[in-house]
Tab-separated table of C-alpha atoms in Angstrom:
chain	number	residue	atom	x	y	z
A	731	UNK	CA	23.085	-16.788	-16.364
A	732	UNK	CA	22.809	-18.601	-13.016
A	733	UNK	CA	20.659	-15.757	-11.662
A	734	UNK	CA	18.305	-15.879	-14.632
A	735	UNK	CA	17.914	-19.646	-14.396
A	736	UNK	CA	17.398	-19.392	-10.624
A	737	UNK	CA	14.633	-16.821	-11.056
A	738	UNK	CA	13.008	-19.084	-13.619
A	739	UNK	CA	13.043	-21.951	-11.121
A	740	UNK	CA	11.708	-19.642	-8.412
A	741	UNK	CA	8.765	-18.609	-10.570
A	742	UNK	CA	8.070	-22.299	-11.200
A	743	UNK	CA	8.197	-22.909	-7.425
A	744	UNK	CA	11.228	-25.140	-7.755
A	745	UNK	CA	12.694	-23.564	-4.674
A	746	UNK	CA	15.455	-26.085	-3.943
A	747	UNK	CA	16.936	-25.744	-7.417
A	748	UNK	CA	16.618	-21.952	-7.283
A	749	UNK	CA	18.261	-21.829	-3.858
A	750	UNK	CA	21.235	-23.895	-5.033
A	751	UNK	CA	21.797	-21.749	-8.122
A	752	UNK	CA	21.527	-18.456	-6.235
A	753	UNK	CA	24.041	-19.574	-3.623
A	754	UNK	CA	26.434	-20.580	-6.416
A	755	UNK	CA	25.878	-17.251	-8.170
A	756	UNK	CA	26.487	-15.357	-4.941
A	757	UNK	CA	29.753	-17.197	-4.317
A	758	UNK	CA	30.996	-16.540	-7.876
A	759	UNK	CA	30.108	-12.864	-7.796
A	760	UNK	CA	31.749	-12.323	-4.412
A	761	UNK	CA	34.993	-13.877	-5.659
A	762	UNK	CA	35.075	-12.115	-9.024
A	763	UNK	CA	33.514	-8.715	-8.232
A	764	UNK	CA	34.065	-8.234	-4.523
A	765	UNK	CA	31.694	-8.517	-1.586
A	766	UNK	CA	30.411	-4.930	-1.869
A	767	UNK	CA	29.595	-4.931	-5.575
A	768	UNK	CA	26.009	-3.956	-6.614
A	769	UNK	CA	25.681	-7.293	-8.462
A	770	UNK	CA	26.300	-9.076	-5.164
A	771	UNK	CA	23.590	-6.954	-3.574
A	772	UNK	CA	21.158	-7.945	-6.335
A	773	UNK	CA	21.857	-11.653	-5.788
A	774	UNK	CA	21.447	-11.234	-2.031
A	775	UNK	CA	18.052	-9.670	-2.622
A	776	UNK	CA	17.027	-12.447	-5.011
A	777	UNK	CA	17.969	-15.030	-2.405
A	778	UNK	CA	16.101	-13.088	0.288
A	779	UNK	CA	12.976	-13.001	-1.896
A	780	UNK	CA	13.233	-16.767	-2.328
A	781	UNK	CA	13.392	-17.300	1.434
A	782	UNK	CA	10.497	-14.898	1.860
A	783	UNK	CA	8.365	-16.902	-0.549
A	784	UNK	CA	9.067	-19.993	1.545
A	785	UNK	CA	8.176	-18.171	4.762
A	786	UNK	CA	11.795	-18.280	5.974
A	787	UNK	CA	11.949	-14.707	7.228
A	788	UNK	CA	14.697	-15.402	9.755
A	789	UNK	CA	16.971	-16.574	6.932
A	790	UNK	CA	15.953	-13.670	4.673
A	791	UNK	CA	16.686	-10.980	7.271
A	792	UNK	CA	20.531	-11.160	7.354
A	793	UNK	CA	20.664	-11.274	3.553
A	794	UNK	CA	18.412	-8.241	3.293
A	795	UNK	CA	20.420	-6.449	5.983
A	796	UNK	CA	23.669	-7.079	4.138
A	797	UNK	CA	22.114	-5.910	0.866
A	798	UNK	CA	21.081	-2.714	2.654
A	799	UNK	CA	24.659	-2.097	3.801
A	800	UNK	CA	25.969	-2.516	0.251
A	801	UNK	CA	23.312	-0.188	-1.122
A	802	UNK	CA	24.125	2.453	1.488
A	803	UNK	CA	27.818	2.320	0.566
A	804	UNK	CA	27.204	2.596	-3.162
A	805	UNK	CA	24.300	5.062	-3.218
A	806	UNK	CA	24.425	6.896	0.100
A	807	UNK	CA	22.222	6.513	3.157
A	808	UNK	CA	19.524	8.905	1.928
A	809	UNK	CA	18.929	7.449	-1.535
A	810	UNK	CA	15.339	6.396	-2.442
A	811	UNK	CA	16.590	2.882	-3.283
A	812	UNK	CA	17.834	2.639	0.298
A	813	UNK	CA	14.284	3.428	1.444
A	814	UNK	CA	12.993	0.539	-0.689
A	815	UNK	CA	15.511	-1.789	0.920
A	816	UNK	CA	14.479	-0.574	4.371
A	817	UNK	CA	10.894	-1.529	3.498
A	818	UNK	CA	12.071	-5.033	2.558
A	819	UNK	CA	14.013	-5.402	5.791
A	820	UNK	CA	11.034	-4.137	7.781
A	821	UNK	CA	8.868	-6.818	6.163
A	822	UNK	CA	11.250	-9.578	7.240
A	823	UNK	CA	11.396	-8.259	10.793
A	824	UNK	CA	7.636	-7.726	10.974
A	825	UNK	CA	6.987	-11.360	10.142
A	826	UNK	CA	9.176	-12.250	13.122
A	827	UNK	CA	7.297	-9.896	15.460
A	828	UNK	CA	10.174	-7.418	15.816
A	829	UNK	CA	7.883	-4.414	15.772
A	830	UNK	CA	10.223	-1.916	17.431
A	831	UNK	CA	12.834	-2.526	14.740
A	832	UNK	CA	10.159	-2.413	12.058
A	833	UNK	CA	8.967	0.959	13.290
A	834	UNK	CA	12.509	2.380	13.079
A	835	UNK	CA	12.993	1.108	9.532
A	836	UNK	CA	9.674	2.468	8.302
A	837	UNK	CA	10.235	5.850	9.940
A	838	UNK	CA	13.626	6.150	8.292
A	839	UNK	CA	12.238	5.041	4.917
A	840	UNK	CA	9.390	7.552	5.196
A	841	UNK	CA	11.800	10.373	5.975
A	842	UNK	CA	13.897	9.512	2.904
A	843	UNK	CA	10.845	9.260	0.636
A	844	UNK	CA	9.430	12.596	1.785
A	845	UNK	CA	12.775	14.397	1.460
A	846	UNK	CA	14.031	12.891	-1.784
A	847	UNK	CA	10.831	12.086	-3.680
A	848	UNK	CA	8.444	14.664	-2.265
A	849	UNK	CA	5.071	14.268	-0.494
A	850	UNK	CA	3.214	13.552	-3.761
A	851	UNK	CA	5.203	10.447	-4.660
A	852	UNK	CA	3.189	7.178	-4.367
A	853	UNK	CA	5.929	5.682	-2.174
A	854	UNK	CA	5.082	8.161	0.598
A	855	UNK	CA	1.513	6.925	1.329
A	856	UNK	CA	2.708	3.343	0.853
A	857	UNK	CA	5.423	3.666	3.492
A	858	UNK	CA	3.177	5.745	5.714
A	859	UNK	CA	0.513	3.030	5.585
A	860	UNK	CA	3.103	0.382	6.463
A	861	UNK	CA	4.289	2.448	9.414
A	862	UNK	CA	0.720	3.010	10.607
A	863	UNK	CA	0.028	-0.732	10.439
A	864	UNK	CA	3.138	-1.409	12.503
A	865	UNK	CA	2.012	1.120	15.114
A	866	UNK	CA	-1.454	-0.446	15.117
A	867	UNK	CA	0.029	-3.880	15.889
A	868	UNK	CA	1.916	-2.362	18.814
A	869	UNK	CA	-1.279	-0.885	20.228
A	870	UNK	CA	-0.263	2.686	19.346
A	871	UNK	CA	-3.699	3.455	17.990
A	872	UNK	CA	-3.603	7.250	18.138
A	873	UNK	CA	-0.348	7.466	16.196
A	874	UNK	CA	-1.615	5.001	13.611
A	875	UNK	CA	-4.902	6.870	13.282
A	876	UNK	CA	-3.102	10.145	12.561
A	877	UNK	CA	-1.113	8.543	9.731
A	878	UNK	CA	-4.134	6.852	8.140
A	879	UNK	CA	-6.031	10.140	8.196
A	880	UNK	CA	-3.070	11.995	6.689
A	881	UNK	CA	-3.078	9.614	3.716
A	882	UNK	CA	-6.823	10.023	3.086
A	883	UNK	CA	-6.750	13.791	3.642
A	884	UNK	CA	-3.818	14.243	1.262
A	885	UNK	CA	-5.629	12.270	-1.448
A	886	UNK	CA	-8.782	14.323	-0.908
A	887	UNK	CA	-6.972	17.665	-1.120
A	888	UNK	CA	-5.154	16.698	-4.312
A	889	UNK	CA	-8.466	15.956	-5.978
A	890	UNK	CA	-10.928	18.336	-4.354
A	891	UNK	CA	-9.019	21.231	-2.785
A	892	UNK	CA	-8.350	22.286	0.774
A	893	UNK	CA	-10.425	20.856	3.606
A	894	UNK	CA	-12.989	23.185	5.162
A	895	UNK	CA	-16.421	22.992	6.763
A	896	UNK	CA	-18.089	22.133	3.459
A	897	UNK	CA	-15.329	20.097	1.876
A	898	UNK	CA	-14.358	17.159	4.056
A	899	UNK	CA	-12.471	13.922	3.387
A	900	UNK	CA	-14.269	10.629	3.764
A	901	UNK	CA	-12.971	9.855	7.264
A	902	UNK	CA	-14.518	13.065	8.638
A	903	UNK	CA	-17.922	12.022	7.327
A	904	UNK	CA	-17.408	8.596	8.895
A	905	UNK	CA	-16.734	10.156	12.286
A	906	UNK	CA	-19.731	12.437	11.943
A	907	UNK	CA	-21.848	9.368	11.241
A	908	UNK	CA	-20.474	7.779	14.401
A	909	UNK	CA	-21.406	10.834	16.467
A	910	UNK	CA	-24.915	10.947	15.022
A	911	UNK	CA	-25.421	7.259	15.826
A	912	UNK	CA	-24.821	7.956	19.509
A	913	UNK	CA	-27.806	10.281	19.809
A	914	UNK	CA	-30.273	8.862	17.295
A	915	UNK	CA	-30.949	5.923	15.036
A	916	UNK	CA	-29.639	6.468	11.518
A	917	UNK	CA	-30.459	4.612	8.365
A	918	UNK	CA	-27.695	2.625	6.746
A	919	UNK	CA	-26.018	4.960	4.312
A	920	UNK	CA	-24.322	4.061	1.086
A	921	UNK	CA	-21.836	6.334	-0.591
A	922	UNK	CA	-22.320	7.132	-4.235
A	923	UNK	CA	-19.262	5.791	-6.020
A	924	UNK	CA	-18.264	6.347	-9.601
A	925	UNK	CA	-15.669	4.148	-11.217
A	926	UNK	CA	-12.539	6.160	-12.064
A	927	UNK	CA	-11.221	6.750	-15.517
A	928	UNK	CA	-7.884	5.267	-16.466
A	929	UNK	CA	-6.196	8.671	-16.216
A	930	UNK	CA	-3.141	8.429	-13.983
A	931	UNK	CA	-3.655	10.183	-10.647
A	932	UNK	CA	-1.330	10.700	-7.690
A	933	UNK	CA	-2.231	8.010	-5.175
A	934	UNK	CA	-2.377	4.298	-5.953
A	935	UNK	CA	-5.673	2.428	-5.690
A	936	UNK	CA	-4.173	-0.432	-3.725
A	937	UNK	CA	-2.625	1.788	-1.061
A	938	UNK	CA	-5.741	3.899	-0.585
A	939	UNK	CA	-8.077	0.920	-0.490
A	940	UNK	CA	-5.817	-0.697	2.110
A	941	UNK	CA	-5.753	2.517	4.136
A	942	UNK	CA	-9.552	2.689	4.192
A	943	UNK	CA	-9.791	-0.872	5.462
A	944	UNK	CA	-7.006	-0.389	7.997
A	945	UNK	CA	-8.604	2.732	9.422
A	946	UNK	CA	-11.906	0.865	9.564
A	947	UNK	CA	-10.199	-1.910	11.566
A	948	UNK	CA	-8.778	0.693	13.922
A	949	UNK	CA	-12.218	2.276	14.364
A	950	UNK	CA	-13.620	-1.136	15.278
A	951	UNK	CA	-10.889	-1.591	17.863
A	952	UNK	CA	-11.920	1.788	19.312
A	953	UNK	CA	-15.603	0.804	19.282
A	954	UNK	CA	-16.534	3.212	16.468
A	955	UNK	CA	-18.640	0.692	14.596
A	956	UNK	CA	-20.670	3.082	12.421
A	957	UNK	CA	-17.555	4.886	11.226
A	958	UNK	CA	-15.910	1.551	10.465
A	959	UNK	CA	-18.936	0.325	8.517
A	960	UNK	CA	-18.938	3.416	6.359
A	961	UNK	CA	-15.282	3.087	5.385
A	962	UNK	CA	-15.675	-0.630	4.711
A	963	UNK	CA	-18.720	0.033	2.567
A	964	UNK	CA	-16.838	2.661	0.558
A	965	UNK	CA	-13.870	0.362	0.000
A	966	UNK	CA	-16.039	-2.620	-0.973
A	967	UNK	CA	-18.286	-0.738	-3.385
A	968	UNK	CA	-15.376	0.972	-5.065
A	969	UNK	CA	-13.346	-2.227	-5.338
A	970	UNK	CA	-16.183	-3.936	-7.205
A	971	UNK	CA	-16.566	-1.089	-9.677
A	972	UNK	CA	-12.820	-0.907	-10.279
A	973	UNK	CA	-12.751	-4.637	-11.029
A	974	UNK	CA	-15.496	-4.130	-13.607
A	975	UNK	CA	-13.515	-1.267	-15.144
A	976	UNK	CA	-10.350	-3.358	-15.278
A	977	UNK	CA	-12.166	-6.290	-16.861
A	978	UNK	CA	-13.627	-4.039	-19.553
A	979	UNK	CA	-10.252	-2.403	-20.148
A	980	UNK	CA	-8.594	-5.826	-20.403
A	981	UNK	CA	-11.117	-6.972	-23.012
A	982	UNK	CA	-10.779	-3.827	-25.107
A	983	UNK	CA	-7.000	-3.751	-25.105
A	984	UNK	CA	-6.656	-7.431	-25.762
A	985	UNK	CA	-9.042	-7.100	-28.674
A	986	UNK	CA	-7.014	-4.223	-30.107
A	987	UNK	CA	-3.471	-5.307	-29.382
A	988	UNK	CA	-3.597	-9.051	-28.847
A	989	UNK	CA	-0.565	-10.280	-26.970
A	990	UNK	CA	0.959	-6.804	-26.850
A	991	UNK	CA	-1.614	-5.756	-24.256
A	992	UNK	CA	-0.245	-3.964	-21.211
A	993	UNK	CA	-2.599	-3.334	-18.246
A	994	UNK	CA	-3.204	0.328	-17.601
A	995	UNK	CA	-2.887	1.737	-14.092
A	996	UNK	CA	-6.087	2.654	-12.289
A	997	UNK	CA	-5.807	5.081	-9.417
A	998	UNK	CA	-7.881	5.892	-6.377
A	999	UNK	CA	-8.512	9.584	-5.646
A	1000	UNK	CA	-11.374	9.931	-8.150
A	1001	UNK	CA	-13.405	7.755	-5.792
A	1002	UNK	CA	-12.553	9.924	-2.789
A	1003	UNK	CA	-13.483	12.983	-4.814
A	1004	UNK	CA	-16.839	11.503	-5.841
A	1005	UNK	CA	-17.684	10.194	-2.373
A	1006	UNK	CA	-16.737	13.393	-0.569
A	1007	UNK	CA	-18.513	15.520	-3.186
A	1008	UNK	CA	-21.770	13.638	-2.666
A	1009	UNK	CA	-21.553	13.905	1.106
A	1010	UNK	CA	-20.483	17.559	1.107
A	1011	UNK	CA	-23.294	18.471	-1.325
A	1012	UNK	CA	-25.848	16.788	0.922
A	1013	UNK	CA	-24.495	18.758	3.863
A	1014	UNK	CA	-24.807	22.065	2.014
A	1015	UNK	CA	-28.366	21.295	0.919
A	1016	UNK	CA	-29.332	20.227	4.471
A	1017	UNK	CA	-31.159	17.212	3.124
A	1018	UNK	CA	-29.544	14.771	5.521
A	1019	UNK	CA	-27.810	11.553	4.640
A	1020	UNK	CA	-29.645	9.431	2.153
A	1021	UNK	CA	-28.896	6.272	0.289
A	1022	UNK	CA	-27.374	6.795	-3.124
A	1023	UNK	CA	-27.059	3.686	-5.261
A	1024	UNK	CA	-23.996	3.228	-7.387
A	1025	UNK	CA	-24.609	2.615	-11.053
């Protein structure tokens, strides 16, 4: 009951009241259930989230670390839930600038996700993107670039088949545009983007959109401005169309179901498929790169 009331206070931004209740709940659970009980771990995580919301990452870190130890004891060190906890701990350390520790946590979490959940699980690109961002902040640009490209290539292959000379992921077209810009003046190119259907795909919109923007930021750091512009343009155009799709979906479902409406998940690879298809088709037809307006 104390936990539920504390979470209610937390959602209302009554952080002092929530903090007091969670500390009381933690003390009671430790005395009645033992310090290594899963319920204790849950309260530790709730308290860590509260500190995180207040920007108190130094205070959240030891709580998150202790919760990780409990989870490892109860579930084993290679359980997917342990990987989730490693991501939480990495977040606390990252906000304190402890990038070497962050890198270790993300690498371990990625290894668990790939082994236990498989390469097609949405947690894999999410963790991989987090690791790449950590490497980017440490100035390890080449390593970060490889990871960002792996995420985009994997999404492309799931939707459009194996990569070859006539079937390339979006980042390859961006780099080709960069190379062309070095020898001649090119017109600003827009990528034809179609809004995706609401059919569940394999890679989450948010992760892929973030990856596009992160790789674009890395390209800018490397001086590849044309490649960066192309990725940013793709992400921006797609984001706008997805918002329109979500708004329409929200209206329709609310009209049909009233308060029972549940937002449907919109996923990203359809965009990569559409964008790469347009670019690959232009390459095959040897018509050059032309502007294609999105509808």
